[in-house]
mmCIF file of C-alpha atoms in Angstrom:
data_model
loop_
_atom_site.group_PDB
_atom_site.id
_atom_site.type_symbol
_atom_site.label_atom_id
_atom_site.label_comp_id
_atom_site.label_asym_id
_atom_site.label_seq_id
_atom_site.Cartn_x
_atom_site.Cartn_y
_atom_site.Cartn_z
ATOM 1 C CA MET A 279 48.325 89.087 -36.347
ATOM 2 C CA GLU A 280 49.835 91.573 -38.915
ATOM 3 C CA LYS A 281 46.048 92.732 -39.647
ATOM 4 C CA THR A 282 45.456 93.313 -36.105
ATOM 5 C CA ASN A 283 48.823 95.478 -35.716
ATOM 6 C CA LYS A 284 47.819 97.491 -38.861
ATOM 7 C CA LYS A 285 44.509 98.015 -37.735
ATOM 8 C CA SER A 286 45.767 99.247 -34.271
ATOM 9 C CA LEU A 287 48.132 101.414 -35.794
ATOM 10 C CA VAL A 288 45.539 102.931 -38.150
ATOM 11 C CA TYR A 289 43.294 103.789 -35.073
ATOM 12 C CA ALA A 290 46.068 104.936 -33.131
ATOM 13 C CA LEU A 291 47.299 107.567 -36.061
ATOM 14 C CA ALA A 292 43.451 108.580 -36.397
ATOM 15 C CA ALA A 293 42.743 109.124 -32.666
ATOM 16 C CA ILE A 294 46.085 110.954 -32.391
ATOM 17 C CA LEU A 295 44.838 113.324 -35.544
ATOM 18 C CA CYS A 296 41.569 113.925 -33.905
ATOM 19 C CA LEU A 297 43.811 114.660 -30.632
ATOM 20 C CA LEU A 298 45.549 117.535 -32.379
ATOM 21 C CA LEU A 299 42.413 118.771 -34.237
ATOM 22 C CA ALA A 300 40.263 119.516 -31.174
ATOM 23 C CA VAL A 301 43.608 120.986 -29.503
ATOM 24 C CA SER A 302 43.726 123.481 -32.121
ATOM 25 C CA LEU A 303 40.096 123.753 -32.362
ATOM 26 C CA LEU A 304 39.455 124.394 -28.952
ATOM 27 C CA GLU A 305 42.331 126.969 -28.467
ATOM 28 C CA ASN A 306 40.964 128.713 -31.204
ATOM 29 C CA LEU A 307 37.196 128.779 -30.374
ATOM 30 C CA ASN A 308 37.716 132.047 -28.659
ATOM 31 C CA LEU A 309 38.271 133.819 -31.764
ATOM 32 C CA TRP A 310 35.004 132.521 -33.134
ATOM 33 C CA ILE A 311 32.346 132.795 -30.240
ATOM 34 C CA THR A 312 32.226 133.944 -26.959
ATOM 35 C CA VAL A 313 33.413 131.408 -24.553
ATOM 36 C CA PRO A 314 33.618 130.915 -21.004
ATOM 37 C CA LYS A 315 36.754 132.139 -19.022
ATOM 38 C CA TRP A 316 38.240 128.673 -18.318
ATOM 39 C CA LEU A 317 38.324 127.964 -22.091
ATOM 40 C CA LYS A 318 40.249 131.104 -23.212
ATOM 41 C CA PRO A 319 43.715 130.445 -24.304
ATOM 42 C CA THR A 320 45.204 132.124 -21.056
ATOM 43 C CA SER A 321 43.393 129.863 -19.004
ATOM 44 C CA MET A 322 44.711 127.378 -16.382
ATOM 45 C CA LEU A 323 43.155 124.510 -18.921
ATOM 46 C CA PHE A 324 45.571 125.436 -21.566
ATOM 47 C CA THR A 325 48.456 125.900 -18.901
ATOM 48 C CA VAL A 326 47.880 122.021 -18.378
ATOM 49 C CA LEU A 327 47.688 121.214 -21.471
ATOM 50 C CA LYS A 328 50.763 122.673 -22.439
ATOM 51 C CA LYS A 329 53.076 121.689 -19.697
ATOM 52 C CA GLY A 330 51.201 118.323 -19.692
ATOM 53 C CA ALA A 331 52.755 117.452 -23.245
ATOM 54 C CA VAL A 332 56.341 118.718 -22.132
ATOM 55 C CA TYR A 333 56.140 116.343 -19.122
ATOM 56 C CA SER A 334 54.816 113.525 -21.691
ATOM 57 C CA LEU A 335 57.808 113.457 -23.514
ATOM 58 C CA ILE A 336 60.180 113.786 -20.096
ATOM 59 C CA ALA A 337 58.380 111.035 -18.793
ATOM 60 C CA VAL A 338 58.398 108.748 -21.802
ATOM 61 C CA SER A 339 62.116 109.154 -22.088
ATOM 62 C CA LEU A 340 62.682 108.451 -18.569
ATOM 63 C CA ASN A 341 60.422 105.356 -18.997
ATOM 64 C CA LEU A 342 62.421 104.213 -22.207
ATOM 65 C CA LEU A 343 65.536 103.856 -19.804
ATOM 66 C CA ASN A 344 63.868 102.915 -16.383
ATOM 67 C CA GLY A 345 61.253 100.856 -17.700
ATOM 68 C CA PHE A 346 61.680 99.279 -21.306
ATOM 69 C CA THR A 347 65.973 98.890 -20.171
ATOM 70 C CA GLY A 348 65.546 98.260 -16.676
ATOM 71 C CA LEU A 349 68.548 101.011 -15.958
ATOM 72 C CA PHE A 350 67.632 102.673 -12.935
ATOM 73 C CA SER A 351 68.770 106.427 -13.509
ATOM 74 C CA LEU A 352 68.138 109.877 -11.145
ATOM 75 C CA GLY A 353 70.058 112.288 -13.576
ATOM 76 C CA HIS A 354 67.010 113.592 -15.808
ATOM 77 C CA ALA A 355 67.087 116.806 -14.699
ATOM 78 C CA GLY A 356 70.619 117.292 -15.643
ATOM 79 C CA PHE A 357 70.180 116.202 -19.098
ATOM 80 C CA MET A 358 67.190 118.454 -19.226
ATOM 81 C CA LEU A 359 69.110 121.566 -18.263
ATOM 82 C CA LEU A 360 72.077 120.422 -20.708
ATOM 83 C CA GLY A 361 69.079 120.954 -23.306
ATOM 84 C CA ALA A 362 67.455 124.249 -21.875
ATOM 85 C CA TYR A 363 70.861 126.123 -21.777
ATOM 86 C CA THR A 364 71.825 124.743 -25.409
ATOM 87 C CA TYR A 365 68.442 125.990 -26.838
ATOM 88 C CA ALA A 366 68.695 129.217 -24.745
ATOM 89 C CA ILE A 367 72.383 130.042 -25.616
ATOM 90 C CA PHE A 368 71.645 129.448 -29.278
ATOM 91 C CA CYS A 369 68.611 130.632 -30.070
ATOM 92 C CA THR A 370 68.508 134.140 -27.812
ATOM 93 C CA PRO A 371 68.807 137.467 -30.041
ATOM 94 C CA ILE A 372 71.972 139.090 -30.245
ATOM 95 C CA ASP A 373 70.743 142.246 -29.117
ATOM 96 C CA VAL A 374 68.978 140.566 -26.208
ATOM 97 C CA LYS A 375 72.271 138.730 -25.374
ATOM 98 C CA THR A 376 73.798 142.283 -24.783
ATOM 99 C CA SER A 377 71.344 143.050 -21.853
ATOM 100 C CA VAL A 378 71.062 139.605 -20.762
ATOM 101 C CA PHE A 379 74.869 138.948 -20.441
ATOM 102 C CA TYR A 380 75.570 142.474 -19.174
ATOM 103 C CA LYS A 381 77.476 141.108 -16.003
ATOM 104 C CA TYR A 382 79.915 139.520 -18.477
ATOM 105 C CA GLY A 383 80.264 142.340 -20.932
ATOM 106 C CA GLY A 384 78.504 140.140 -23.334
ATOM 107 C CA SER A 385 77.909 136.596 -24.694
ATOM 108 C CA SER A 386 80.607 134.309 -26.338
ATOM 109 C CA VAL A 387 78.306 133.074 -28.738
ATOM 110 C CA ASN A 388 77.559 135.863 -30.557
ATOM 111 C CA PHE A 389 74.962 134.378 -33.129
ATOM 112 C CA SER A 390 71.407 132.795 -33.183
ATOM 113 C CA PHE A 391 69.930 130.211 -35.263
ATOM 114 C CA VAL A 392 66.528 132.236 -35.837
ATOM 115 C CA GLU A 393 68.273 135.083 -37.066
ATOM 116 C CA MET A 394 70.589 133.040 -39.313
ATOM 117 C CA TYR A 395 67.443 131.491 -41.057
ATOM 118 C CA GLU A 396 65.840 135.010 -40.858
ATOM 119 C CA LYS A 397 68.646 136.038 -43.402
ATOM 120 C CA LEU A 398 67.574 133.556 -45.295
ATOM 121 C CA PHE A 399 64.032 133.210 -45.322
ATOM 122 C CA GLY A 400 63.079 136.789 -43.662
ATOM 123 C CA GLU A 401 61.200 137.394 -40.491
ATOM 124 C CA ASN A 402 58.537 134.494 -40.764
ATOM 125 C CA MET A 403 57.151 131.732 -39.264
ATOM 126 C CA LEU A 404 59.362 129.351 -41.529
ATOM 127 C CA SER A 405 62.403 131.144 -39.779
ATOM 128 C CA VAL A 406 61.354 130.754 -36.188
ATOM 129 C CA SER A 407 60.272 127.153 -36.987
ATOM 130 C CA LEU A 408 63.774 126.171 -38.939
ATOM 131 C CA GLY A 409 65.764 127.981 -36.067
ATOM 132 C CA VAL A 410 63.935 126.451 -33.262
ATOM 133 C CA ILE A 411 63.962 123.025 -34.399
ATOM 134 C CA THR A 412 67.826 122.982 -35.487
ATOM 135 C CA ALA A 413 68.346 124.130 -31.914
ATOM 136 C CA MET A 414 66.326 121.250 -30.386
ATOM 137 C CA ILE A 415 68.259 118.754 -32.465
ATOM 138 C CA LEU A 416 71.439 120.449 -31.114
ATOM 139 C CA ALA A 417 70.279 120.407 -27.632
ATOM 140 C CA GLY A 418 69.398 116.688 -28.041
ATOM 141 C CA LEU A 419 72.924 115.806 -29.515
ATOM 142 C CA VAL A 420 74.898 117.883 -26.712
ATOM 143 C CA ALA A 421 72.447 115.785 -23.889
ATOM 144 C CA ALA A 422 73.463 112.849 -25.569
ATOM 145 C CA LEU A 423 77.082 113.343 -26.277
ATOM 146 C CA VAL A 424 77.771 114.154 -22.446
ATOM 147 C CA ALA A 425 75.445 110.677 -21.339
ATOM 148 C CA PHE A 426 77.852 108.904 -23.735
ATOM 149 C CA LEU A 427 80.699 110.499 -21.616
ATOM 150 C CA ILE A 428 79.058 109.609 -18.474
ATOM 151 C CA GLY A 429 77.761 106.525 -19.403
ATOM 152 C CA LEU A 430 81.241 105.008 -19.945
ATOM 153 C CA PRO A 431 82.241 104.659 -16.627
ATOM 154 C CA VAL A 432 78.675 104.778 -14.972
ATOM 155 C CA LEU A 433 76.998 102.008 -16.927
ATOM 156 C CA ARG A 434 79.358 99.409 -15.240
ATOM 157 C CA LEU A 435 77.015 100.168 -12.042
ATOM 158 C CA LYS A 436 73.993 98.509 -11.508
ATOM 159 C CA SER A 437 70.692 99.474 -9.636
ATOM 160 C CA ASP A 438 71.026 101.794 -6.757
ATOM 161 C CA TYR A 439 74.522 102.663 -7.506
ATOM 162 C CA LEU A 440 73.514 103.445 -10.896
ATOM 163 C CA ALA A 441 70.892 105.642 -9.501
ATOM 164 C CA ILE A 442 73.176 107.620 -6.987
ATOM 165 C CA ALA A 443 75.646 108.079 -9.642
ATOM 166 C CA THR A 444 73.289 109.463 -12.047
ATOM 167 C CA LEU A 445 71.915 111.893 -9.612
ATOM 168 C CA GLY A 446 75.518 112.863 -8.575
ATOM 169 C CA PHE A 447 75.882 113.981 -12.195
ATOM 170 C CA ALA A 448 72.979 116.233 -12.294
ATOM 171 C CA GLU A 449 73.931 117.984 -9.420
ATOM 172 C CA ILE A 450 77.539 118.671 -10.674
ATOM 173 C CA VAL A 451 75.865 119.687 -13.956
ATOM 174 C CA ARG A 452 73.481 122.039 -11.868
ATOM 175 C CA ALA A 453 76.556 123.595 -9.869
ATOM 176 C CA LEU A 454 78.721 123.752 -12.899
ATOM 177 C CA PHE A 455 76.007 126.145 -14.757
ATOM 178 C CA GLN A 456 75.713 128.240 -11.755
ATOM 179 C CA TRP A 457 79.551 129.042 -11.810
ATOM 180 C CA GLU A 458 80.098 132.786 -11.907
ATOM 181 C CA ALA A 459 83.888 132.505 -13.811
ATOM 182 C CA PRO A 460 84.151 135.269 -16.191
ATOM 183 C CA PHE A 461 84.954 132.964 -19.410
ATOM 184 C CA TRP A 462 82.059 130.712 -18.212
ATOM 185 C CA GLY A 463 79.412 133.379 -17.467
ATOM 186 C CA LYS A 464 79.864 134.596 -20.913
ATOM 187 C CA ILE A 465 78.438 131.279 -22.412
ATOM 188 C CA THR A 466 75.936 130.193 -19.576
ATOM 189 C CA ASN A 467 75.612 133.750 -17.853
ATOM 190 C CA GLY A 468 76.267 132.229 -14.519
ATOM 191 C CA ALA A 469 73.323 131.697 -11.977
ATOM 192 C CA ASN A 470 71.518 134.555 -13.714
ATOM 193 C CA MET A 471 68.595 133.675 -16.003
ATOM 194 C CA ILE A 472 68.732 133.676 -19.684
ATOM 195 C CA LYS A 473 65.071 135.178 -21.516
ATOM 196 C CA GLY A 474 64.447 136.444 -24.902
ATOM 197 C CA PHE A 475 64.693 133.176 -26.891
ATOM 198 C CA PRO A 476 61.611 131.896 -29.018
ATOM 199 C CA LYS A 477 58.397 130.442 -26.622
ATOM 200 C CA PHE A 478 55.434 128.504 -27.623
ATOM 201 C CA SER A 479 53.373 132.159 -28.124
ATOM 202 C CA ASP A 480 55.675 133.164 -30.558
ATOM 203 C CA PHE A 481 54.294 130.308 -32.893
ATOM 204 C CA ASN A 482 50.869 132.079 -32.650
ATOM 205 C CA ILE A 483 49.898 133.399 -36.269
ATOM 206 C CA LYS A 484 49.704 137.535 -36.382
ATOM 207 C CA GLY A 485 47.635 139.603 -38.712
ATOM 208 C CA ALA A 486 48.892 143.001 -39.746
ATOM 209 C CA ASN A 487 48.034 144.640 -36.948
ATOM 210 C CA GLY A 488 49.630 142.523 -34.549
ATOM 211 C CA GLN A 489 46.484 140.717 -33.211
ATOM 212 C CA VAL A 490 46.375 137.010 -32.998
ATOM 213 C CA VAL A 491 44.684 135.418 -35.975
ATOM 214 C CA TYR A 492 45.069 131.755 -34.926
ATOM 215 C CA TYR A 493 46.611 130.445 -31.644
ATOM 216 C CA MET A 494 49.346 127.719 -31.956
ATOM 217 C CA SER A 495 50.942 127.813 -28.384
ATOM 218 C CA THR A 496 49.244 124.517 -27.246
ATOM 219 C CA LEU A 497 48.998 122.457 -30.656
ATOM 220 C CA VAL A 498 52.936 123.149 -31.087
ATOM 221 C CA PRO A 499 54.090 121.527 -27.874
ATOM 222 C CA PHE A 500 51.739 118.637 -28.539
ATOM 223 C CA LEU A 501 53.300 118.463 -32.446
ATOM 224 C CA PHE A 502 56.881 118.440 -31.030
ATOM 225 C CA ALA A 503 56.289 116.205 -27.993
ATOM 226 C CA GLY A 504 54.219 113.356 -30.660
ATOM 227 C CA ALA A 505 56.679 113.784 -32.845
ATOM 228 C CA CYS A 506 59.400 112.506 -30.299
ATOM 229 C CA ILE A 507 57.157 109.834 -28.542
ATOM 230 C CA ALA A 508 56.655 108.539 -32.069
ATOM 231 C CA ILE A 509 60.118 108.050 -32.483
ATOM 232 C CA MET A 510 60.693 106.376 -29.556
ATOM 233 C CA VAL A 511 57.857 104.047 -29.792
ATOM 234 C CA LEU A 512 59.349 102.974 -33.300
ATOM 235 C CA ILE A 513 62.775 102.648 -31.292
ATOM 236 C CA ILE A 514 60.973 100.494 -28.966
ATOM 237 C CA ARG A 515 59.256 98.237 -31.336
ATOM 238 C CA SER A 516 62.666 97.670 -33.274
ATOM 239 C CA THR A 517 65.103 95.041 -32.651
ATOM 240 C CA HIS A 518 66.832 97.556 -30.650
ATOM 241 C CA GLY A 519 63.621 97.926 -28.433
ATOM 242 C CA ARG A 520 63.521 94.094 -28.097
ATOM 243 C CA ALA A 521 66.891 93.871 -26.921
ATOM 244 C CA PHE A 522 66.299 96.780 -24.312
ATOM 245 C CA LYS A 523 63.435 94.232 -23.119
ATOM 246 C CA ALA A 524 65.599 91.350 -22.668
ATOM 247 C CA ILE A 525 68.221 93.145 -20.834
ATOM 248 C CA ARG A 526 65.321 94.277 -18.363
ATOM 249 C CA ASP A 527 64.385 90.880 -17.975
ATOM 250 C CA ASP A 528 67.498 88.678 -17.319
ATOM 251 C CA GLU A 529 70.620 90.330 -18.045
ATOM 252 C CA ILE A 530 72.658 86.532 -17.932
ATOM 253 C CA ALA A 531 69.890 85.325 -20.515
ATOM 254 C CA ALA A 532 70.228 88.451 -22.824
ATOM 255 C CA GLU A 533 73.803 87.927 -23.024
ATOM 256 C CA ALA A 534 73.591 84.268 -23.961
ATOM 257 C CA MET A 535 71.194 84.941 -26.721
ATOM 258 C CA GLY A 536 73.881 87.263 -28.150
ATOM 259 C CA ILE A 537 72.983 90.346 -27.403
ATOM 260 C CA ASN A 538 75.805 93.036 -26.470
ATOM 261 C CA LEU A 539 74.791 94.436 -23.270
ATOM 262 C CA ALA A 540 77.180 97.505 -22.940
ATOM 263 C CA LYS A 541 76.116 98.493 -26.588
ATOM 264 C CA HIS A 542 72.318 98.062 -26.149
ATOM 265 C CA LYS A 543 72.413 100.094 -22.254
ATOM 266 C CA MET A 544 74.462 102.908 -23.882
ATOM 267 C CA LEU A 545 72.355 103.014 -26.913
ATOM 268 C CA SER A 546 69.180 102.978 -24.585
ATOM 269 C CA PHE A 547 71.246 105.726 -22.394
ATOM 270 C CA CYS A 548 72.091 108.049 -24.749
ATOM 271 C CA THR A 549 69.023 108.025 -26.778
ATOM 272 C CA SER A 550 66.899 108.444 -23.501
ATOM 273 C CA ALA A 551 69.379 111.642 -23.069
ATOM 274 C CA PHE A 552 68.743 112.782 -26.353
ATOM 275 C CA PHE A 553 64.934 113.029 -25.700
ATOM 276 C CA ALA A 554 65.337 114.789 -22.111
ATOM 277 C CA GLY A 555 67.390 117.203 -23.900
ATOM 278 C CA ILE A 556 64.705 118.164 -25.938
ATOM 279 C CA GLY A 557 62.331 117.865 -23.317
ATOM 280 C CA GLY A 558 64.467 120.256 -21.448
ATOM 281 C CA VAL A 559 64.031 122.758 -24.597
ATOM 282 C CA MET A 560 59.991 122.351 -24.442
ATOM 283 C CA TYR A 561 60.425 123.127 -20.633
ATOM 284 C CA ALA A 562 62.224 126.340 -21.066
ATOM 285 C CA MET A 563 59.724 127.509 -23.677
ATOM 286 C CA TYR A 564 56.890 126.811 -21.411
ATOM 287 C CA THR A 565 58.717 128.592 -18.657
ATOM 288 C CA THR A 566 59.882 131.235 -21.118
ATOM 289 C CA THR A 567 62.878 131.930 -18.912
ATOM 290 C CA VAL A 568 66.130 129.355 -18.388
ATOM 291 C CA GLN A 569 68.231 129.442 -15.110
ATOM 292 C CA ALA A 570 69.818 126.067 -13.307
ATOM 293 C CA LYS A 571 68.099 126.746 -9.958
ATOM 294 C CA PRO A 572 64.768 124.772 -11.043
ATOM 295 C CA PHE A 573 66.750 121.824 -12.234
ATOM 296 C CA THR A 574 66.904 120.162 -9.110
ATOM 297 C CA SER A 575 66.629 116.545 -8.048
ATOM 298 C CA ALA A 576 63.114 117.096 -7.145
ATOM 299 C CA LEU A 577 62.148 117.384 -11.071
ATOM 300 C CA THR A 578 63.556 114.076 -11.658
ATOM 301 C CA TYR A 579 61.391 112.695 -8.623
ATOM 302 C CA GLU A 580 58.229 114.270 -10.183
ATOM 303 C CA ILE A 581 58.840 112.738 -13.531
ATOM 304 C CA LEU A 582 59.776 109.373 -12.016
ATOM 305 C CA LEU A 583 56.597 109.736 -10.190
ATOM 306 C CA ILE A 584 54.460 110.004 -13.067
ATOM 307 C CA VAL A 585 56.396 107.142 -14.697
ATOM 308 C CA VAL A 586 55.340 104.482 -11.679
ATOM 309 C CA ILE A 587 51.999 106.207 -11.415
ATOM 310 C CA GLY A 588 51.309 105.793 -15.464
ATOM 311 C CA GLY A 589 53.225 102.271 -15.659
ATOM 312 C CA ILE A 590 56.628 100.865 -15.876
ATOM 313 C CA GLY A 591 57.274 100.187 -19.499
ATOM 314 C CA SER A 592 53.811 101.711 -20.781
ATOM 315 C CA VAL A 593 54.130 104.912 -23.159
ATOM 316 C CA SER A 594 50.849 105.232 -23.012
ATOM 317 C CA GLY A 595 50.380 104.996 -19.177
ATOM 318 C CA SER A 596 53.378 107.379 -18.993
ATOM 319 C CA CYS A 597 51.435 110.289 -21.366
ATOM 320 C CA LEU A 598 48.005 110.056 -19.563
ATOM 321 C CA ALA A 599 49.592 110.333 -16.117
ATOM 322 C CA SER A 600 51.407 113.317 -17.214
ATOM 323 C CA PHE A 601 48.511 114.974 -17.925
ATOM 324 C CA LEU A 602 46.798 113.762 -14.412
ATOM 325 C CA PHE A 603 49.391 114.858 -12.477
ATOM 326 C CA ILE A 604 49.430 118.256 -13.800
ATOM 327 C CA ALA A 605 45.981 118.772 -13.840
ATOM 328 C CA CYS A 606 45.683 117.410 -10.115
ATOM 329 C CA SER A 607 48.767 119.291 -8.805
ATOM 330 C CA GLU A 608 48.173 122.648 -10.123
ATOM 331 C CA TRP A 609 44.516 122.856 -11.310
ATOM 332 C CA TRP A 610 41.848 120.742 -10.018
ATOM 333 C CA LEU A 611 42.984 120.725 -6.312
ATOM 334 C CA ARG A 612 43.932 124.366 -6.312
ATOM 335 C CA PHE A 613 40.463 125.435 -4.047
ATOM 336 C CA LEU A 614 42.230 123.564 -0.886
ATOM 337 C CA ASP A 615 44.897 126.624 -0.769
ATOM 338 C CA LYS A 616 42.085 128.631 -0.131
ATOM 339 C CA GLU A 617 40.676 129.357 3.368
ATOM 340 C CA THR A 618 36.993 129.212 3.006
ATOM 341 C CA VAL A 619 34.361 130.467 5.540
ATOM 342 C CA ILE A 620 30.747 129.576 5.469
ATOM 343 C CA GLY A 621 28.559 131.914 7.701
ATOM 344 C CA SER A 622 30.530 132.452 11.038
ATOM 345 C CA PHE A 623 32.367 128.992 10.195
ATOM 346 C CA ARG A 624 35.787 128.786 9.194
ATOM 347 C CA VAL A 625 36.555 125.455 7.195
ATOM 348 C CA PRO A 626 39.789 123.528 9.040
ATOM 349 C CA LEU A 627 42.640 122.578 6.973
ATOM 350 C CA LEU A 628 41.692 124.890 4.245
ATOM 351 C CA ARG A 629 45.181 127.229 3.837
ATOM 352 C CA ASP A 630 48.168 127.660 1.310
ATOM 353 C CA GLY A 631 50.205 123.996 1.251
ATOM 354 C CA PHE A 632 47.001 122.063 2.004
ATOM 355 C CA ARG A 633 46.732 121.240 -1.787
ATOM 356 C CA MET A 634 50.200 119.260 -1.623
ATOM 357 C CA VAL A 635 49.225 117.118 1.677
ATOM 358 C CA VAL A 636 45.795 115.871 -0.359
ATOM 359 C CA PHE A 637 47.906 115.261 -3.282
ATOM 360 C CA SER A 638 50.307 113.234 -1.585
ATOM 361 C CA VAL A 639 47.496 110.983 -0.204
ATOM 362 C CA VAL A 640 45.729 110.594 -3.514
ATOM 363 C CA ILE A 641 49.073 109.521 -4.995
ATOM 364 C CA MET A 642 49.915 107.171 -2.192
ATOM 365 C CA ILE A 643 46.095 105.632 -2.719
ATOM 366 C CA ILE A 644 46.999 104.898 -6.413
ATOM 367 C CA VAL A 645 50.366 103.639 -5.219
ATOM 368 C CA LEU A 646 48.595 101.084 -3.114
ATOM 369 C CA PHE A 647 45.597 100.233 -5.099
ATOM 370 C CA PHE A 648 47.524 100.234 -8.552
ATOM 371 C CA ARG A 649 51.119 99.020 -7.569
ATOM 372 C CA ARG A 650 51.724 98.366 -11.603
ATOM 373 C CA GLY A 651 50.235 101.618 -12.371
ATOM 374 C CA ILE A 652 47.498 102.809 -14.331
ATOM 375 C CA MET A 653 48.332 101.058 -17.395
ATOM 376 C CA GLY A 654 50.768 98.285 -15.928
ATOM 377 C CA ASP A 655 52.576 97.479 -19.018
ATOM 378 C CA LYS A 656 50.192 97.971 -21.369
ATOM 379 C CA GLU A 657 49.400 100.164 -23.892
ATOM 380 C CA LEU A 658 46.141 101.998 -25.005
ATOM 381 C CA PRO A 659 45.770 100.250 -28.229
ATOM 382 C CA ASP A 660 45.956 97.074 -26.620
ATOM 383 C CA VAL A 661 43.557 98.152 -23.405
ATOM 384 C CA MET A 662 40.986 98.841 -26.427
ATOM 385 C CA ARG A 663 41.382 95.856 -28.036
ATOM 386 C CA ASN A 664 40.796 93.594 -24.945
ATOM 387 C CA LEU A 665 37.768 95.517 -24.183
ATOM 388 C CA GLY A 666 36.560 95.025 -27.733
ATOM 389 C CA LYS A 667 37.061 91.310 -27.130
ATOM 390 C CA LYS A 668 35.034 91.568 -24.033
ATOM 391 C CA ILE A 669 32.362 93.421 -25.461
ATOM 392 C CA SER A 670 32.079 90.887 -28.272
ATOM 393 C CA GLN A 671 32.310 87.772 -25.926
ATOM 394 C CA LYS A 672 29.278 89.170 -24.100
ATOM 395 C CA LYS A 673 27.217 89.844 -27.046
ATOM 396 C CA LEU A 674 27.876 86.337 -28.279
ATOM 397 C CA LYS A 675 26.935 85.008 -24.806
ATOM 398 C CA ALA A 676 23.835 86.740 -25.005
ATOM 399 C CA LYS A 677 22.971 85.450 -28.629
ATOM 400 C CA GLU A 678 23.566 81.869 -27.483
ATOM 401 C CA GLY A 679 21.364 82.694 -24.215
ATOM 402 C CA ALA A 680 18.540 83.737 -26.556
ATOM 403 C CA THR A 681 18.905 80.892 -29.011
ATOM 404 C CA ASP A 682 19.058 78.424 -26.165
ATOM 405 C CA GLU A 683 15.919 79.841 -24.530
ATOM 406 C CA ASN A 684 14.219 79.935 -28.056
ATOM 407 C CA GLY A 685 15.157 76.165 -28.188
ATOM 408 C CA THR A 686 13.798 74.926 -25.104
ATOM 409 C CA GLU A 687 10.549 76.966 -25.734
ATOM 410 C CA ALA A 688 10.155 75.115 -28.960
#
């Protein structure tokens, strides 16, 4: 059993490394050879890959809470907002803040992590990377701290009541960050957007003439999301993760086994919020601006839908569903929004907004025929292992059949 687990881990790591290498080579193919328009770094393909990586992290963080611990929360957009604003406030350069926060006479936070590291290491990729990573960790900690404070009263509730309470928290946070009070506006810029902080494109390596010599803007979100998801997988496989699953299956039995329900619920809630905060940072880097308006309950519903489609209790399912969801909603079905005329015949229904109608129907079909999601509660290595066993059994049966025929003939 231990050998099988080690083999699965090695295969999983090899697959991840191959994926990262493929993404990096695919993005930089344009620098070496002439490629089709859809393979250029600015094409929809790489937009889907970036957003898919961001949504993968957020979906897995929600799955950790909803799928593995059984706590039905709808406050993820609030934690994402906290992470995004923390990152924007502490990573926007000082000279940019003077123009962005002009309505309030400047920002109360008169420093930037990136600029602090630039004083130590100079203006290079190391300073940008350290500044971004520091802000990411701080953003996650802020989200986790707020989750701890919210969790003290909220985690006493169950099922629908917990969902309503966390949804209310997310809406309160969104309203708070749009507050136009002068003292608060100096920190959040009120209802106005914050921009000018490091984005994924800032990780591209440029030459002396300013031209990009190596693209990193798609690889970086994969690296950030992959590292965070790997940490969550380790937590799920630890004793704490087994306690989460026991609470999900039966709280009374878990408590009888000596599991501290309040402690582990709070741990799951704060861990989920921490990675949701980092997901909010990545979402800000993807959209290039931060404003409270997009972090509505609809964003949480999107993430929840991805978790359900992928499979509640499956990390692999959440990752696969994220890319499928983004690709379908923003790329593959986009042609349905364009009016099409063949000769003198106008194709009915094809117009702006029809894409989302078809997408909704596709989602309904998936939910009806895959009630446990694409992966159920299984992971990709388990599926591959079962597939390998079935292939081996078929080969064995074929050999036995051939042996019987030879024996009969003899």
